[in-house]
Amino acid sequence: MARFYSIRFRLTATFLTIILAVMLIISLFLYNILERYHMNNLLIHLERTGFLASEFLVGHLRGQIDTIRLSSLAENISRQADARVVFIDDKGLVVGDSVRVGGLLNQTLEHEDVQIALAGEVSSSTTYSTRIEHQVKQIAIPVKEDNNTIIGVIFLSTSLEGVNQTLADIRIFLFLATLLAMAVVGGGSVVLARRFTGPLEELTMAAKKMSEGNLDQHIVFSSEDEIGRLAEQFNIMARRLNYYTKNLKKFAADVAHEVRTPLTTMSLLTKSLKEHDMEPKQQKEFIEDLDNELDRLVALVNDLLELSKLEKNKVEYEKISMNTLLQDMIGENKYRFERAGLNLAGFIPDQSLKVFAVPRQLRQVVSNLLDNALNYTPPGGMVTISLYQDGSEVITKVEDTGSGIPKEDQSFIFERFFRVDRARSREGGGTGLGLAIVSEIIAKHNGRVWVESEEGRGSSFYFALTAVEE
Ligand code: ADP
């Protein structure tokens, strides 16, 4: 049953129906025209012969009529015109017939065409002749004297066998032409349908394999048409899906790994507290360690929540002043930095620089960059926030005089869970997600983020957003 619903079957059936209809219409027209052409030709030929003969006949029908002479005259004309020739006088009596044996000589011809001709009009008709057992075309032409008096009629009849044979040949030819056209169109449409449906079947197979969990699919296609473009889009989709799935699996494994480390430490600490008698001072130290591990877990969960929030698209963008946002954040963090022995300074211009952004997310970006500057800069260091416009972009720079990042690691630091120095990051309460969050927020704002850093001298983190006019 599925075969009848297939594009291949429907395309072929549609093409065949169309070509059959077209060929039928063409055949009908052509056959009609040819039939009329042949019949007319025959009639014109008979008419011409009749008119020529009537000029001869005028003299012969006057006065004494010689039926023997007229019959041999009829016979002569009959031979040349390939038709039976009958001469009739003004009373309807046959006075000459090209058929000698069994002819109509001396009989009255009661024929409608003859009656009409005797009344002065040329008349023709088609009938079946029992004598020759075939259809015949016949014509009756009045013979007139100079004063228009009708003195007789010439009656001509010829067999339609030749014409009918030609028309039968034409019918066979048209039938064969229709069959040939249907064979060509049918074959062509099967080839065409196969060209269309081949890649579609391949696509279906690949999609089926994907639905069964085998995401690593790629279709080889050569055409540039709609199906080629569909296959290309399919390949892109499959690649992306494959990438996301692999990433998701890696992310889940990374999260499990990140959670396992503090949990293992906490488990060890709890067991020690439970199983060993300890001095109150030592107990306190263990509980503080437990607290630190718990803080780390909470920070990790918070960052993970932050990342998942970014996946949601329902956020409100608004026009905000970067000057105000940065001034506020410097004010909020100044004391925290001072406590760590660091100097936090801002270079914010008087000119207001505005961007289109989600304020809460931009605050998160600056906060993460400041946290890192604080964590990786030793006491006595300096952290500065600068704001400036470069062309169509508003650029924020967070610079520190900290440890810096090795060149070979700089391209990885924006990846989830990447840390240059794992132990140090953990010590500072880092989750390895801070810069990944920064990078995703800036990407959602259609901006750019990058780092310039030299090991031992410090780092500068930049993010650029499109400037918005006042
Ligand atoms: P973390 O929570 O570990 O800080 P981030 O994603 O914020 O994770 O940063 C990734 C890594 O990049 C950090 O572990 C650290 O090695 C490095 N890094 C980030 N910021 C700085 C900085 N200001 N100075 C030096 N190293 C940095």
GROMACS .gro file of C-alpha atoms and ligand atoms in nm:
model
  497
    1MET     CA    1   0.000   0.000   0.000
    2ALA     CA    2   0.285   0.234   0.088
    3ARG     CA    3   0.402   0.209  -0.274
    4PHE     CA    4   0.089   0.394  -0.391
    5TYR     CA    5   0.162   0.682  -0.154
    6SER     CA    6   0.526   0.708  -0.261
    7ILE     CA    7   0.639   1.021  -0.447
    8ARG     CA    8   0.786   0.795  -0.717
    9PHE     CA    9   0.449   0.633  -0.789
   10ARG     CA   10   0.249   0.956  -0.768
   11LEU     CA   11   0.493   1.151  -0.987
   12THR     CA   12   0.490   0.881  -1.257
   13ALA     CA   13   0.111   0.842  -1.242
   14THR     CA   14   0.060   1.221  -1.265
   15PHE     CA   15   0.298   1.257  -1.561
   16LEU     CA   16   0.135   0.964  -1.742
   17THR     CA   17  -0.215   1.105  -1.690
   18ILE     CA   18  -0.106   1.447  -1.815
   19ILE     CA   19   0.069   1.310  -2.124
   20LEU     CA   20  -0.228   1.082  -2.201
   21ALA     CA   21  -0.469   1.376  -2.180
   22VAL     CA   22  -0.240   1.596  -2.394
   23MET     CA   23  -0.191   1.324  -2.656
   24LEU     CA   24  -0.568   1.255  -2.670
   25ILE     CA   25  -0.648   1.621  -2.727
   26ILE     CA   26  -0.375   1.660  -2.992
   27SER     CA   27  -0.482   1.334  -3.165
   28LEU     CA   28  -0.846   1.439  -3.169
   29PHE     CA   29  -0.764   1.777  -3.326
   30LEU     CA   30  -0.517   1.634  -3.573
   31TYR     CA   31  -0.746   1.351  -3.676
   32ASN     CA   32  -1.037   1.589  -3.730
   33ILE     CA   33  -0.830   1.825  -3.941
   34LEU     CA   34  -0.687   1.543  -4.152
   35GLU     CA   35  -1.027   1.377  -4.200
   36ARG     CA   36  -1.179   1.705  -4.314
   37TYR     CA   37  -0.882   1.776  -4.540
   38HIS     CA   38  -0.908   1.440  -4.718
   39MET     CA   39  -1.288   1.455  -4.755
   40ASN     CA   40  -1.274   1.810  -4.889
   41ASN     CA   41  -1.000   1.716  -5.132
   42LEU     CA   42  -1.212   1.433  -5.266
   43LEU     CA   43  -1.518   1.653  -5.299
   44ILE     CA   44  -1.324   1.932  -5.476
   45HIS     CA   45  -1.183   1.672  -5.715
   46LEU     CA   46  -1.533   1.537  -5.791
   47GLU     CA   47  -1.676   1.885  -5.825
   48ARG     CA   48  -1.402   1.996  -6.065
   49THR     CA   49  -1.451   1.684  -6.279
   50GLY     CA   50  -1.828   1.738  -6.277
   51PHE     CA   51  -1.808   2.104  -6.385
   52LEU     CA   52  -1.563   2.022  -6.664
   53ALA     CA   53  -1.789   1.741  -6.788
   54SER     CA   54  -2.100   1.958  -6.771
   55GLU     CA   55  -1.955   2.186  -7.040
   56PHE     CA   56  -1.921   1.884  -7.273
   57LEU     CA   57  -2.262   1.761  -7.186
   58VAL     CA   58  -2.462   2.074  -7.272
   59GLY     CA   59  -2.450   1.995  -7.647
   60HIS     CA   60  -2.528   1.628  -7.598
   61LEU     CA   61  -2.843   1.680  -7.398
   62ARG     CA   62  -3.003   1.906  -7.657
   63GLY     CA   63  -3.228   1.745  -7.913
   64GLN     CA   64  -3.186   1.372  -7.989
   65ILE     CA   65  -2.999   1.200  -7.703
   66ASP     CA   66  -2.746   0.929  -7.797
   67THR     CA   67  -2.724   0.709  -7.484
   68ILE     CA   68  -2.443   0.489  -7.631
   69ARG     CA   69  -2.219   0.791  -7.696
   70LEU     CA   70  -2.303   0.943  -7.360
   71SER     CA   71  -2.222   0.617  -7.182
   72SER     CA   72  -1.882   0.589  -7.348
   73LEU     CA   73  -1.818   0.958  -7.263
   74ALA     CA   74  -1.912   0.875  -6.902
   75GLU     CA   75  -1.676   0.579  -6.916
   76ASN     CA   76  -1.387   0.799  -7.037
   77ILE     CA   77  -1.442   1.055  -6.764
   78SER     CA   78  -1.483   0.777  -6.508
   79ARG     CA   79  -1.144   0.633  -6.595
   80GLN     CA   80  -0.968   0.967  -6.557
   81ALA     CA   81  -1.151   1.076  -6.244
   82ASP     CA   82  -1.157   0.733  -6.077
   83ALA     CA   83  -1.531   0.775  -6.010
   84ARG     CA   84  -1.859   0.641  -6.139
   85VAL     CA   85  -2.014   0.892  -6.380
   86VAL     CA   86  -2.388   0.906  -6.453
   87PHE     CA   87  -2.561   1.152  -6.688
   88ILE     CA   88  -2.928   1.229  -6.625
   89ASP     CA   89  -3.172   1.432  -6.838
   90ASP     CA   90  -3.404   1.701  -6.708
   91LYS     CA   91  -3.671   1.440  -6.624
   92GLY     CA   92  -3.446   1.235  -6.401
   93LEU     CA   93  -3.386   0.959  -6.662
   94VAL     CA   94  -3.034   0.812  -6.681
   95VAL     CA   95  -2.899   0.878  -7.031
   96GLY     CA   96  -2.538   0.769  -6.976
   97ASP     CA   97  -2.364   0.552  -6.715
   98SER     CA   98  -2.000   0.456  -6.686
   99VAL     CA   99  -2.109   0.123  -6.541
  100ARG     CA  100  -2.226  -0.071  -6.847
  101VAL     CA  101  -2.318  -0.404  -6.695
  102GLY     CA  102  -2.582  -0.367  -6.423
  103GLY     CA  103  -2.582   0.008  -6.468
  104LEU     CA  104  -2.873   0.247  -6.443
  105LEU     CA  105  -2.915   0.334  -6.812
  106ASN     CA  106  -3.270   0.427  -6.909
  107GLN     CA  107  -3.383   0.413  -6.544
  108THR     CA  108  -3.512   0.702  -6.340
  109LEU     CA  109  -3.269   0.789  -6.062
  110GLU     CA  110  -3.473   0.886  -5.760
  111HIS     CA  111  -3.193   1.023  -5.553
  112GLU     CA  112  -3.217   1.321  -5.321
  113ASP     CA  113  -2.893   1.478  -5.450
  114VAL     CA  114  -3.029   1.447  -5.809
  115GLN     CA  115  -3.358   1.614  -5.711
  116ILE     CA  116  -3.167   1.904  -5.553
  117ALA     CA  117  -2.943   1.936  -5.861
  118LEU     CA  118  -3.247   1.937  -6.089
  119ALA     CA  119  -3.371   2.227  -5.878
  120GLY     CA  120  -3.044   2.412  -5.958
  121GLU     CA  121  -2.815   2.343  -5.658
  122VAL     CA  122  -2.499   2.131  -5.629
  123SER     CA  123  -2.562   1.857  -5.373
  124SER     CA  124  -2.332   1.600  -5.216
  125SER     CA  125  -2.359   1.317  -4.959
  126THR     CA  126  -2.189   1.009  -4.821
  127THR     CA  127  -2.357   0.672  -4.832
  128TYR     CA  128  -2.288   0.300  -4.834
  129SER     CA  129  -2.278   0.134  -5.172
  130THR     CA  130  -2.401  -0.224  -5.178
  131ARG     CA  131  -2.258  -0.262  -5.530
  132ILE     CA  132  -1.897  -0.205  -5.432
  133GLU     CA  133  -1.961  -0.283  -5.064
  134HIS     CA  134  -1.796   0.030  -4.942
  135GLN     CA  135  -1.871   0.385  -4.839
  136VAL     CA  136  -1.895   0.630  -5.128
  137LYS     CA  137  -1.891   1.005  -5.168
  138GLN     CA  138  -2.133   1.133  -5.427
  139ILE     CA  139  -2.213   1.465  -5.587
  140ALA     CA  140  -2.487   1.585  -5.823
  141ILE     CA  141  -2.413   1.890  -6.043
  142PRO     CA  142  -2.682   2.062  -6.258
  143VAL     CA  143  -2.607   2.102  -6.631
  144LYS     CA  144  -2.728   2.446  -6.743
  145GLU     CA  145  -2.772   2.610  -7.078
  146ASP     CA  146  -2.650   2.964  -7.136
  147ASN     CA  147  -2.993   3.099  -7.030
  148ASN     CA  148  -2.961   2.906  -6.703
  149THR     CA  149  -3.225   2.645  -6.799
  150ILE     CA  150  -3.147   2.312  -6.634
  151ILE     CA  151  -3.122   2.043  -6.897
  152GLY     CA  152  -2.975   1.761  -6.695
  153VAL     CA  153  -2.754   1.648  -6.407
  154ILE     CA  154  -2.411   1.491  -6.377
  155PHE     CA  155  -2.393   1.245  -6.092
  156LEU     CA  156  -2.050   1.137  -5.975
  157SER     CA  157  -1.968   0.892  -5.701
  158THR     CA  158  -1.634   0.762  -5.578
  159SER     CA  159  -1.529   0.506  -5.320
  160LEU     CA  160  -1.400   0.627  -4.984
  161GLU     CA  161  -1.187   0.315  -4.947
  162GLY     CA  162  -0.859   0.501  -5.013
  163VAL     CA  163  -0.945   0.790  -4.781
  164ASN     CA  164  -1.069   0.554  -4.510
  165GLN     CA  165  -0.751   0.349  -4.540
  166THR     CA  166  -0.539   0.667  -4.500
  167LEU     CA  167  -0.748   0.770  -4.197
  168ALA     CA  168  -0.707   0.423  -4.043
  169ASP     CA  169  -0.330   0.454  -4.094
  170ILE     CA  170  -0.339   0.796  -3.922
  171ARG     CA  171  -0.533   0.646  -3.631
  172ILE     CA  172  -0.274   0.372  -3.586
  173PHE     CA  173   0.006   0.629  -3.613
  174LEU     CA  174  -0.155   0.851  -3.346
  175PHE     CA  175  -0.212   0.552  -3.119
  176LEU     CA  176   0.152   0.443  -3.154
  177ALA     CA  177   0.271   0.802  -3.099
  178THR     CA  178   0.065   0.817  -2.776
  179LEU     CA  179   0.209   0.485  -2.658
  180LEU     CA  180   0.564   0.604  -2.739
  181ALA     CA  181   0.511   0.939  -2.561
  182MET     CA  182   0.377   0.756  -2.255
  183ALA     CA  183   0.671   0.516  -2.255
  184VAL     CA  184   0.922   0.804  -2.283
  185VAL     CA  185   0.746   1.018  -2.019
  186GLY     CA  186   0.691   0.716  -1.792
  187GLY     CA  187   1.058   0.616  -1.814
  188GLY     CA  188   1.172   0.976  -1.771
  189SER     CA  189   0.953   1.032  -1.466
  190VAL     CA  190   1.076   0.710  -1.303
  191VAL     CA  191   1.437   0.827  -1.350
  192LEU     CA  192   1.346   1.178  -1.229
  193ALA     CA  193   1.155   1.046  -0.928
  194ARG     CA  194   1.446   0.821  -0.838
  195ARG     CA  195   1.679   1.123  -0.849
  196PHE     CA  196   1.446   1.309  -0.612
  197THR     CA  197   1.356   1.028  -0.380
  198GLY     CA  198   1.701   0.864  -0.361
  199PRO     CA  199   1.846   1.136  -0.134
  200LEU     CA  200   1.513   1.159   0.053
  201GLU     CA  201   1.530   0.788   0.132
  202GLU     CA  202   1.889   0.837   0.246
  203LEU     CA  203   1.772   1.126   0.466
  204THR     CA  204   1.495   0.911   0.613
  205MET     CA  205   1.743   0.633   0.691
  206ALA     CA  206   1.985   0.877   0.854
  207ALA     CA  207   1.702   1.039   1.057
  208LYS     CA  208   1.585   0.691   1.164
  209LYS     CA  209   1.937   0.602   1.283
  210MET     CA  210   1.951   0.932   1.472
  211SER     CA  211   1.619   0.859   1.640
  212GLU     CA  212   1.768   0.524   1.746
  213GLY     CA  213   2.049   0.714   1.918
  214ASN     CA  214   2.319   0.694   1.651
  215LEU     CA  215   2.379   1.069   1.616
  216ASP     CA  216   2.696   1.048   1.410
  217GLN     CA  217   2.523   1.082   1.070
  218HIS     CA  218   2.643   1.245   0.751
  219ILE     CA  219   2.480   1.241   0.409
  220VAL     CA  220   2.691   1.269   0.094
  221PHE     CA  221   2.506   1.485  -0.159
  222SER     CA  222   2.610   1.640  -0.487
  223SER     CA  223   2.314   1.851  -0.603
  224GLU     CA  224   2.270   2.221  -0.528
  225ASP     CA  225   1.890   2.205  -0.554
  226GLU     CA  226   1.629   2.211  -0.275
  227ILE     CA  227   1.702   1.851  -0.179
  228GLY     CA  228   2.076   1.922  -0.176
  229ARG     CA  229   2.012   2.218   0.054
  230LEU     CA  230   1.791   2.001   0.275
  231ALA     CA  231   2.069   1.740   0.301
  232GLU     CA  232   2.319   2.016   0.382
  233GLN     CA  233   2.094   2.152   0.658
  234PHE     CA  234   2.042   1.798   0.786
  235ASN     CA  235   2.419   1.747   0.810
  236ILE     CA  236   2.458   2.077   0.998
  237MET     CA  237   2.173   1.979   1.233
  238ALA     CA  238   2.319   1.631   1.291
  239ARG     CA  239   2.665   1.777   1.360
  240ARG     CA  240   2.524   2.029   1.604
  241LEU     CA  241   2.306   1.773   1.781
  242ASN     CA  242   2.601   1.538   1.804
  243TYR     CA  243   2.819   1.817   1.942
  244TYR     CA  244   2.558   1.925   2.198
  245THR     CA  245   2.494   1.570   2.311
  246LYS     CA  246   2.866   1.499   2.352
  247ASN     CA  247   2.908   1.831   2.530
  248LEU     CA  248   2.615   1.759   2.756
  249LYS     CA  249   2.761   1.420   2.847
  250LYS     CA  250   3.102   1.577   2.911
  251PHE     CA  251   2.940   1.855   3.115
  252ALA     CA  252   2.745   1.605   3.325
  253ALA     CA  253   3.067   1.406   3.386
  254ASP     CA  254   3.255   1.727   3.474
  255VAL     CA  255   2.984   1.835   3.719
  256ALA     CA  256   2.985   1.492   3.884
  257HIS     CA  257   3.362   1.512   3.912
  258GLU     CA  258   3.349   1.865   4.060
  259VAL     CA  259   3.087   1.761   4.314
  260ARG     CA  260   3.269   1.444   4.407
  261THR     CA  261   3.587   1.621   4.531
  262PRO     CA  262   3.422   1.832   4.809
  263LEU     CA  263   3.185   1.544   4.895
  264THR     CA  264   3.477   1.301   4.940
  265THR     CA  265   3.659   1.553   5.161
  266MET     CA  266   3.340   1.613   5.363
  267SER     CA  267   3.284   1.240   5.403
  268LEU     CA  268   3.640   1.191   5.531
  269LEU     CA  269   3.608   1.483   5.772
  270THR     CA  270   3.275   1.361   5.910
  271LYS     CA  271   3.407   1.006   5.955
  272SER     CA  272   3.714   1.140   6.141
  273LEU     CA  273   3.493   1.352   6.366
  274LYS     CA  274   3.272   1.054   6.435
  275GLU     CA  275   3.538   0.788   6.492
  276HIS     CA  276   3.819   0.975   6.671
  277ASP     CA  277   3.818   1.151   7.003
  278MET     CA  278   3.950   1.500   6.940
  279GLU     CA  279   4.048   1.806   7.127
  280PRO     CA  280   3.782   2.078   7.098
  281LYS     CA  281   4.039   2.293   6.907
  282GLN     CA  282   4.101   2.018   6.651
  283GLN     CA  283   3.727   1.952   6.624
  284LYS     CA  284   3.674   2.320   6.544
  285GLU     CA  285   3.936   2.303   6.267
  286PHE     CA  286   3.760   1.999   6.115
  287ILE     CA  287   3.424   2.175   6.127
  288GLU     CA  288   3.574   2.483   5.962
  289ASP     CA  289   3.711   2.260   5.684
  290LEU     CA  290   3.365   2.107   5.648
  291ASP     CA  291   3.216   2.456   5.626
  292ASN     CA  292   3.466   2.554   5.354
  293GLU     CA  293   3.377   2.247   5.147
  294LEU     CA  294   3.009   2.325   5.190
  295ASP     CA  295   3.071   2.684   5.070
  296ARG     CA  296   3.245   2.542   4.765
  297LEU     CA  297   2.947   2.318   4.689
  298VAL     CA  298   2.707   2.609   4.731
  299ALA     CA  299   2.921   2.826   4.500
  300LEU     CA  300   2.926   2.546   4.240
  301VAL     CA  301   2.549   2.498   4.255
  302ASN     CA  302   2.500   2.877   4.229
  303ASP     CA  303   2.721   2.894   3.920
  304LEU     CA  304   2.544   2.597   3.764
  305LEU     CA  305   2.211   2.766   3.829
  306GLU     CA  306   2.347   3.086   3.672
  307LEU     CA  307   2.448   2.890   3.360
  308SER     CA  308   2.110   2.721   3.332
  309LYS     CA  309   1.934   3.057   3.373
  310LEU     CA  310   2.127   3.180   3.069
  311GLU     CA  311   1.961   2.910   2.857
  312LYS     CA  312   1.624   3.077   2.916
  313ASN     CA  313   1.552   3.338   2.654
  314LYS     CA  314   1.297   3.543   2.848
  315VAL     CA  315   1.515   3.833   2.959
  316GLU     CA  316   1.452   4.205   2.937
  317TYR     CA  317   1.713   4.409   2.752
  318GLU     CA  318   1.731   4.779   2.835
  319LYS     CA  319   1.944   5.082   2.758
  320ILE     CA  320   2.187   5.125   3.046
  321SER     CA  321   2.479   5.352   3.129
  322MET     CA  322   2.800   5.153   3.170
  323ASN     CA  323   2.945   5.447   3.369
  324THR     CA  324   2.679   5.410   3.639
  325LEU     CA  325   2.697   5.030   3.647
  326LEU     CA  326   3.076   5.027   3.689
  327GLN     CA  327   3.080   5.315   3.944
  328ASP     CA  328   2.826   5.123   4.152
  329MET     CA  329   3.026   4.803   4.140
  330ILE     CA  330   3.351   4.975   4.231
  331GLY     CA  331   3.175   5.130   4.533
  332GLU     CA  332   3.031   4.794   4.637
  333ASN     CA  333   3.364   4.607   4.609
  334LYS     CA  334   3.615   4.866   4.729
  335TYR     CA  335   3.606   4.758   5.092
  336ARG     CA  336   3.631   4.385   5.007
  337PHE     CA  337   3.946   4.457   4.799
  338GLU     CA  338   4.099   4.673   5.069
  339ARG     CA  339   4.056   4.390   5.318
  340ALA     CA  340   4.255   4.165   5.082
  341GLY     CA  341   4.529   4.429   5.064
  342LEU     CA  342   4.439   4.532   4.710
  343ASN     CA  343   4.372   4.869   4.559
  344LEU     CA  344   4.062   4.891   4.338
  345ALA     CA  345   4.050   5.195   4.110
  346GLY     CA  346   3.825   5.308   3.828
  347PHE     CA  347   3.892   5.508   3.511
  348ILE     CA  348   3.540   5.602   3.411
  349PRO     CA  349   3.500   5.889   3.160
  350ASP     CA  350   3.257   6.179   3.213
  351GLN     CA  351   3.091   6.110   2.882
  352SER     CA  352   2.807   5.864   2.936
  353LEU     CA  353   2.855   5.538   2.740
  354LYS     CA  354   2.535   5.343   2.690
  355VAL     CA  355   2.471   4.986   2.581
  356PHE     CA  356   2.169   4.767   2.531
  357ALA     CA  357   2.189   4.493   2.794
  358VAL     CA  358   2.035   4.287   3.073
  359PRO     CA  359   2.168   4.480   3.378
  360ARG     CA  360   2.168   4.181   3.614
  361GLN     CA  361   2.375   3.976   3.367
  362LEU     CA  362   2.627   4.257   3.306
  363ARG     CA  363   2.672   4.296   3.682
  364GLN     CA  364   2.741   3.921   3.694
  365VAL     CA  365   3.012   3.961   3.425
  366VAL     CA  366   3.189   4.242   3.611
  367SER     CA  367   3.149   4.061   3.943
  368ASN     CA  368   3.309   3.739   3.807
  369LEU     CA  369   3.602   3.935   3.657
  370LEU     CA  370   3.652   4.121   3.987
  371ASP     CA  371   3.638   3.791   4.185
  372ASN     CA  372   3.912   3.648   3.963
  373ALA     CA  373   4.126   3.962   3.992
  374LEU     CA  374   4.089   3.937   4.370
  375ASN     CA  375   4.169   3.564   4.379
  376TYR     CA  376   4.474   3.571   4.152
  377THR     CA  377   4.639   3.895   4.266
  378PRO     CA  378   4.863   3.884   4.570
  379PRO     CA  379   4.821   4.146   4.845
  380GLY     CA  380   4.970   4.484   4.761
  381GLY     CA  381   4.852   4.452   4.402
  382MET     CA  382   4.635   4.683   4.200
  383VAL     CA  383   4.309   4.622   4.014
  384THR     CA  384   4.169   4.886   3.777
  385ILE     CA  385   3.845   4.908   3.586
  386SER     CA  386   3.852   5.127   3.272
  387LEU     CA  387   3.570   5.226   3.041
  388TYR     CA  388   3.615   5.375   2.693
  389GLN     CA  389   3.464   5.383   2.345
  390ASP     CA  390   3.643   5.240   2.044
  391GLY     CA  391   3.455   5.301   1.717
  392SER     CA  392   3.109   5.160   1.755
  393GLU     CA  393   3.199   4.959   2.066
  394VAL     CA  394   3.193   5.036   2.437
  395ILE     CA  395   3.485   4.855   2.599
  396THR     CA  396   3.526   4.761   2.964
  397LYS     CA  397   3.869   4.650   3.084
  398VAL     CA  398   3.945   4.480   3.420
  399GLU     CA  399   4.318   4.484   3.477
  400ASP     CA  400   4.518   4.329   3.761
  401THR     CA  401   4.880   4.298   3.861
  402GLY     CA  402   4.835   3.932   3.958
  403SER     CA  403   4.983   3.597   3.858
  404GLY     CA  404   4.894   3.622   3.492
  405ILE     CA  405   4.795   3.331   3.267
  406PRO     CA  406   5.040   3.117   3.063
  407LYS     CA  407   5.011   3.183   2.686
  408GLU     CA  408   4.920   2.820   2.605
  409ASP     CA  409   4.624   2.830   2.851
  410GLN     CA  410   4.478   3.163   2.745
  411SER     CA  411   4.255   3.016   2.473
  412PHE     CA  412   4.104   2.762   2.718
  413ILE     CA  413   4.021   2.974   3.021
  414PHE     CA  414   3.668   3.056   2.892
  415GLU     CA  415   3.579   2.686   2.878
  416ARG     CA  416   3.368   2.531   3.153
  417PHE     CA  417   3.573   2.388   3.443
  418PHE     CA  418   3.909   2.487   3.294
  419ARG     CA  419   4.160   2.606   3.554
  420VAL     CA  420   4.526   2.689   3.507
  421ASP     CA  421   4.613   2.585   3.860
  422ARG     CA  422   4.342   2.359   3.997
  423ALA     CA  423   4.460   2.369   4.359
  424ARG     CA  424   4.494   2.746   4.362
  425SER     CA  425   4.156   2.801   4.207
  426ARG     CA  426   3.990   2.574   4.463
  427GLU     CA  427   4.174   2.748   4.743
  428GLY     CA  428   4.027   3.079   4.629
  429GLY     CA  429   3.678   2.925   4.617
  430GLY     CA  430   3.680   2.906   4.235
  431THR     CA  431   3.438   2.675   4.057
  432GLY     CA  432   3.601   2.689   3.712
  433LEU     CA  433   3.273   2.828   3.574
  434GLY     CA  434   3.322   3.204   3.629
  435LEU     CA  435   3.473   3.285   3.288
  436ALA     CA  436   3.240   3.040   3.107
  437ILE     CA  437   2.947   3.239   3.249
  438VAL     CA  438   3.115   3.566   3.141
  439SER     CA  439   3.171   3.433   2.791
  440GLU     CA  440   2.810   3.307   2.752
  441ILE     CA  441   2.655   3.631   2.878
  442ILE     CA  442   2.868   3.843   2.644
  443ALA     CA  443   2.789   3.611   2.350
  444LYS     CA  444   2.416   3.653   2.425
  445HIS     CA  445   2.472   4.029   2.409
  446ASN     CA  446   2.639   3.987   2.067
  447GLY     CA  447   2.960   4.122   2.216
  448ARG     CA  448   3.322   4.006   2.232
  449VAL     CA  449   3.537   3.904   2.528
  450TRP     CA  450   3.911   3.846   2.530
  451VAL     CA  451   4.218   3.843   2.753
  452GLU     CA  452   4.566   3.986   2.739
  453SER     CA  453   4.799   3.845   3.000
  454GLU     CA  454   5.162   3.791   3.081
  455GLU     CA  455   5.268   3.533   3.337
  456GLY     CA  456   5.394   3.697   3.655
  457ARG     CA  457   5.288   4.048   3.548
  458GLY     CA  458   4.913   4.043   3.546
  459SER     CA  459   4.606   4.007   3.325
  460SER     CA  460   4.363   4.237   3.144
  461PHE     CA  461   4.015   4.109   3.067
  462TYR     CA  462   3.814   4.304   2.806
  463PHE     CA  463   3.455   4.288   2.695
  464ALA     CA  464   3.310   4.496   2.413
  465LEU     CA  465   2.941   4.576   2.353
  466THR     CA  466   2.779   4.777   2.076
  467ALA     CA  467   2.743   5.143   2.174
  468VAL     CA  468   2.389   5.282   2.178
  469GLU     CA  469   2.322   5.650   2.100
  470GLU     CA  470   2.171   5.870   2.373
  471ADP     P1  471   3.777   2.987   3.864
  471ADP     O1  472   3.653   2.969   3.938
  471ADP     O2  473   3.869   2.871   3.875
  471ADP     O3  474   3.841   3.119   3.883
  471ADP     P2  475   3.719   3.091   3.602
  471ADP     O4  476   3.640   3.035   3.491
  471ADP     O5  477   3.677   3.220   3.656
  471ADP     O6  478   3.730   2.978   3.710
  471ADP     O7  479   3.867   3.106   3.550
  471ADP     C1  480   3.929   2.996   3.485
  471ADP     C2  481   4.077   2.994   3.514
  471ADP     O8  482   4.141   3.106   3.453
  471ADP     C3  483   4.110   3.009   3.660
  471ADP     O9  484   4.112   2.883   3.724
  471ADP     C4  485   4.248   3.070   3.655
  471ADP    O10  486   4.345   2.970   3.638
  471ADP     C5  487   4.245   3.155   3.530
  471ADP     N1  488   4.218   3.299   3.561
  471ADP     C6  489   4.102   3.361   3.554
  471ADP     N2  490   4.115   3.492   3.586
  471ADP     C7  491   4.242   3.513   3.614
  471ADP     C8  492   4.319   3.627   3.653
  471ADP     N3  493   4.265   3.748   3.670
  471ADP     N4  494   4.452   3.610   3.678
  471ADP     C9  495   4.507   3.490   3.659
  471ADP     N5  496   4.441   3.377   3.623
  471ADP    C10  497   4.313   3.389   3.599
   0.00000   0.00000   0.00000
